[in-house]
CSV table of C-alpha atoms in Angstrom, one decimal:
chain,number,residue,atom,x,y,z
W,20,MET,CA,-183.4,-16.4,152.0
W,21,ASN,CA,-186.4,-17.1,154.6
W,22,GLU,CA,-184.1,-18.5,157.0
W,23,TYR,CA,-180.9,-17.3,156.6
W,24,GLY,CA,-181.7,-13.4,154.9
W,25,TYR,CA,-178.4,-11.9,156.0
W,26,LEU,CA,-175.7,-14.7,155.8
W,27,VAL,CA,-177.6,-15.9,152.2
W,28,LEU,CA,-177.4,-12.2,150.5
W,29,PHE,CA,-174.0,-12.1,151.5
W,30,LEU,CA,-173.0,-15.4,150.2
W,31,SER,CA,-174.6,-15.2,147.0
W,32,ILE,CA,-174.4,-11.7,145.7
W,33,SER,CA,-170.1,-12.7,147.0
W,34,LEU,CA,-170.3,-15.7,144.1
W,35,GLY,CA,-172.3,-14.2,141.9
W,36,ILE,CA,-169.9,-11.4,141.3
W,37,LEU,CA,-167.3,-14.3,140.8
W,38,ALA,CA,-169.9,-15.6,137.7
W,39,LEU,CA,-171.7,-18.3,139.3
W,40,PRO,CA,-175.3,-18.3,138.0
W,41,VAL,CA,-176.8,-16.4,140.8
W,42,PRO,CA,-180.0,-13.8,140.2
W,43,MET,CA,-178.6,-11.5,142.1
W,44,GLU,CA,-180.4,-8.4,140.8
W,45,ALA,CA,-183.6,-10.3,142.0
W,46,MET,CA,-182.3,-11.5,145.0
W,47,LEU,CA,-181.9,-7.9,145.7
W,48,ALA,CA,-184.9,-6.9,145.0
W,49,TYR,CA,-186.7,-9.6,146.9
W,50,ALA,CA,-184.6,-9.0,150.1
W,51,GLY,CA,-186.1,-5.0,149.6
W,52,PHE,CA,-189.5,-7.0,149.3
W,53,LEU,CA,-188.6,-8.6,152.8
W,54,SER,CA,-187.6,-5.6,154.3
W,55,PHE,CA,-190.9,-4.1,152.9
W,56,ILE,CA,-192.8,-6.5,155.0
W,57,GLY,CA,-190.6,-6.1,157.9
W,58,GLN,CA,-189.1,-9.7,158.0
W,59,LEU,CA,-185.6,-8.3,157.3
W,60,ASN,CA,-184.1,-4.6,157.9
W,61,TRP,CA,-183.2,-2.8,154.7
W,62,PHE,CA,-179.8,-1.3,156.3
W,63,GLY,CA,-179.0,-4.8,157.1
W,64,SER,CA,-179.7,-6.2,153.9
W,65,ILE,CA,-177.9,-3.2,151.9
W,66,PHE,CA,-175.0,-3.8,154.6
W,67,ALA,CA,-174.8,-7.7,154.1
W,68,SER,CA,-175.7,-7.1,150.1
W,69,ALA,CA,-172.7,-4.5,149.6
W,70,ALA,CA,-170.5,-6.1,152.1
W,71,GLY,CA,-170.8,-9.7,150.0
W,72,SER,CA,-170.6,-7.8,146.4
W,73,THR,CA,-166.9,-5.7,148.1
W,74,ALA,CA,-166.1,-9.4,149.0
W,75,GLY,CA,-166.6,-10.7,145.6
W,76,MET,CA,-164.8,-8.1,143.6
W,77,LEU,CA,-161.8,-8.3,146.4
W,78,LEU,CA,-161.7,-12.1,145.7
W,79,SER,CA,-161.9,-11.8,142.1
W,80,TYR,CA,-159.0,-8.8,142.5
W,81,TRP,CA,-156.9,-11.2,144.5
W,82,VAL,CA,-157.1,-14.0,141.9
W,83,GLY,CA,-156.4,-11.8,139.3
W,84,ASN,CA,-153.4,-10.2,140.6
W,85,LYS,CA,-152.2,-13.5,141.7
W,86,LEU,CA,-152.5,-15.7,138.3
W,87,GLY,CA,-151.1,-12.9,136.4
W,88,ILE,CA,-151.5,-11.7,132.7
W,89,LYS,CA,-149.8,-14.8,131.6
W,90,PHE,CA,-152.0,-17.4,133.1
W,91,PHE,CA,-155.5,-15.2,131.2
W,92,GLU,CA,-153.4,-15.3,127.8
W,93,ARG,CA,-152.5,-18.9,128.0
W,94,HIS,CA,-156.0,-20.1,129.5
W,95,GLY,CA,-158.2,-17.3,129.2
W,96,LYS,CA,-160.5,-18.8,126.5
W,97,ARG,CA,-161.5,-21.6,128.8
W,98,ILE,CA,-163.1,-19.5,131.8
W,99,HIS,CA,-164.7,-17.0,129.0
W,100,ILE,CA,-161.8,-14.4,130.3
W,101,GLU,CA,-159.9,-14.2,126.0
W,102,PRO,CA,-157.2,-11.2,125.8
W,103,GLU,CA,-159.7,-9.5,123.2
W,104,LYS,CA,-161.9,-8.9,126.5
W,105,LEU,CA,-158.8,-7.8,128.6
W,106,THR,CA,-157.9,-5.4,125.9
W,107,ALA,CA,-161.4,-4.3,125.7
W,108,ILE,CA,-160.9,-3.9,129.8
W,109,SER,CA,-158.0,-2.4,129.8
W,110,ARG,CA,-159.2,0.4,127.1
W,111,TRP,CA,-162.3,2.0,129.1
W,112,LEU,CA,-160.3,1.5,132.3
W,113,SER,CA,-157.6,4.1,131.1
W,114,ARG,CA,-160.2,5.9,129.2
W,115,PHE,CA,-162.5,6.0,132.7
W,116,GLY,CA,-160.3,5.7,135.4
W,117,ASN,CA,-161.7,4.9,138.4
W,118,LYS,CA,-165.2,6.1,137.9
W,119,LEU,CA,-165.3,2.4,135.4
W,120,LEU,CA,-165.1,0.9,139.0
W,121,ILE,CA,-168.3,2.6,140.5
W,122,ILE,CA,-170.4,2.1,137.5
W,123,SER,CA,-169.0,-1.7,136.6
W,124,LEU,CA,-171.5,-3.4,138.6
W,125,PHE,CA,-174.4,-2.1,136.7
W,126,ILE,CA,-172.9,-3.4,133.5
W,127,PRO,CA,-174.0,-7.3,133.7
W,128,VAL,CA,-170.9,-9.1,131.8
W,129,PHE,CA,-168.2,-6.3,132.7
W,130,ARG,CA,-168.9,-6.6,136.2
W,131,HIS,CA,-167.2,-10.0,136.6
W,132,PHE,CA,-163.9,-9.8,135.0
W,133,ILE,CA,-163.1,-5.7,136.2
W,134,GLY,CA,-161.9,-7.5,138.9
W,135,TYR,CA,-159.5,-9.9,137.9
W,136,PHE,CA,-158.4,-7.2,135.3
W,137,SER,CA,-157.7,-4.5,137.6
W,138,GLY,CA,-155.9,-7.5,139.9
W,139,ILE,CA,-153.8,-8.3,136.7
W,140,THR,CA,-152.7,-4.8,135.9
W,141,GLY,CA,-151.7,-3.7,139.4
W,142,VAL,CA,-154.9,-1.2,140.4
W,143,PRO,CA,-153.4,0.4,144.0
W,144,ILE,CA,-156.1,-2.0,146.3
W,145,ARG,CA,-156.7,0.8,148.6
W,146,VAL,CA,-158.0,2.6,145.7
W,147,TYR,CA,-159.4,-0.6,144.5
W,148,THR,CA,-161.6,-0.8,147.7
W,149,LEU,CA,-162.4,1.8,148.5
W,150,TYR,CA,-164.1,2.5,144.5
W,151,THR,CA,-166.1,-0.9,144.4
W,152,GLY,CA,-167.2,-0.9,147.9
W,153,ILE,CA,-169.1,2.7,146.7
W,154,GLY,CA,-170.2,1.1,143.7
W,155,SER,CA,-171.6,-2.0,145.7
W,156,THR,CA,-173.3,0.5,147.9
W,157,ILE,CA,-174.9,2.0,145.3
W,158,TRP,CA,-175.2,-1.2,143.2
W,159,VAL,CA,-177.2,-3.4,145.8
W,160,SER,CA,-179.3,-0.4,147.4
W,161,SER,CA,-180.9,0.8,144.1
W,162,PHE,CA,-182.4,-2.6,143.5
W,163,ILE,CA,-183.2,-3.2,147.6
W,164,ILE,CA,-184.9,0.6,147.7
W,165,PHE,CA,-187.2,-0.3,144.4
W,166,GLY,CA,-187.8,-4.0,146.0
W,167,LYS,CA,-189.3,-2.0,149.3
W,168,LEU,CA,-190.9,0.8,147.2
W,169,LEU,CA,-192.8,-1.7,145.0
W,170,GLY,CA,-193.3,-4.2,148.3
W,171,SER,CA,-196.0,-6.8,147.1
W,172,ARG,CA,-195.4,-6.0,143.2
W,173,TRP,CA,-191.4,-6.2,143.5
W,174,GLU,CA,-191.5,-8.9,140.7
W,175,LEU,CA,-192.7,-5.6,138.4
W,176,PHE,CA,-189.8,-3.8,138.6
W,177,PHE,CA,-188.3,-7.4,136.2
W,178,GLU,CA,-190.8,-6.6,133.4
W,179,VAL,CA,-189.7,-2.9,133.7
W,180,ILE,CA,-186.1,-3.4,133.9
W,181,LYS,CA,-186.4,-6.3,131.0
W,182,ARG,CA,-188.6,-3.7,128.9
W,183,TYR,CA,-185.7,-0.7,129.0
W,184,VAL,CA,-182.9,-3.2,129.1
W,185,ILE,CA,-184.1,-4.9,125.5
W,186,LEU,CA,-185.2,-0.7,124.3
W,187,THR,CA,-181.7,0.0,125.4
W,188,CYS,CA,-179.1,-2.8,123.8
W,189,LEU,CA,-181.8,-1.9,120.4
W,190,VAL,CA,-180.6,2.1,120.6
W,191,LEU,CA,-177.4,1.4,121.7
W,192,PHE,CA,-177.3,-1.2,118.5
W,193,ILE,CA,-178.9,1.1,115.8
W,194,LEU,CA,-176.3,3.9,117.4
W,195,PHE,CA,-172.9,1.9,116.4
W,196,ALA,CA,-174.1,0.2,113.4
W,197,VAL,CA,-174.7,3.8,112.2
W,198,ILE,CA,-170.9,5.1,113.7
W,199,TYR,CA,-169.9,2.3,111.8
W,200,LEU,CA,-171.5,2.7,109.0
W,201,PHE,CA,-170.5,6.9,108.6
W,202,LYS,CA,-166.7,5.9,109.3
W,203,LYS,CA,-166.6,3.5,106.6
W,204,LEU,CA,-168.5,5.7,103.7
W,205,ARG,CA,-166.1,7.9,105.0
W,206,ASN,CA,-163.0,6.2,104.9
W,207,VAL,CA,-164.6,5.7,101.0
W,208,VAL,CA,-165.2,8.9,99.7
W,209,ILE,CA,-161.2,10.0,101.3
W,210,GLU,CA,-159.9,7.0,99.3
W,211,THR,CA,-162.1,8.4,95.6
W,212,GLY,CA,-160.7,11.8,96.8
W,213,SER,CA,-157.9,11.2,96.6
W,214,LYS,CA,-157.6,9.3,93.6
């Protein structure tokens, strides 16, 4: 990062989007720190990272489009893109539309599959590029700006994020459990009442 900042940002974010084990958020926050100390330009960091993210999303779209649904139905389990995940993403995409392409980068596991699935289902390439470009810019900007604002305390950002992610996951788990139990109980009451 210190030697080839923008190139490293572009390549690592591109590869991270394709599901390679790259600590993307940490790299983005560190780029913000480097712009804080004047080693990188913050606009250049945002541009290189957003371009890398969009390139990774376009590459995953192209792969999904070329291989098609049959490939993923046959071989998806080997690369962790099972038919169930494709079905779930399909439901999300039809429900939330193009807005999902913007927010998908903020959802860690989801961002690795949305490109493949958009290619498989044939989302128009212009629409896909526009929305993933916007989403990429917002996503990378938030981490780089936080890194710049925190300066030498940029690592603190991950402690806060970790705490909120754990808390959010716990709240969501409880919420889903309550909804599931409520539906189950309601079905039991309906079945008992109809007898």
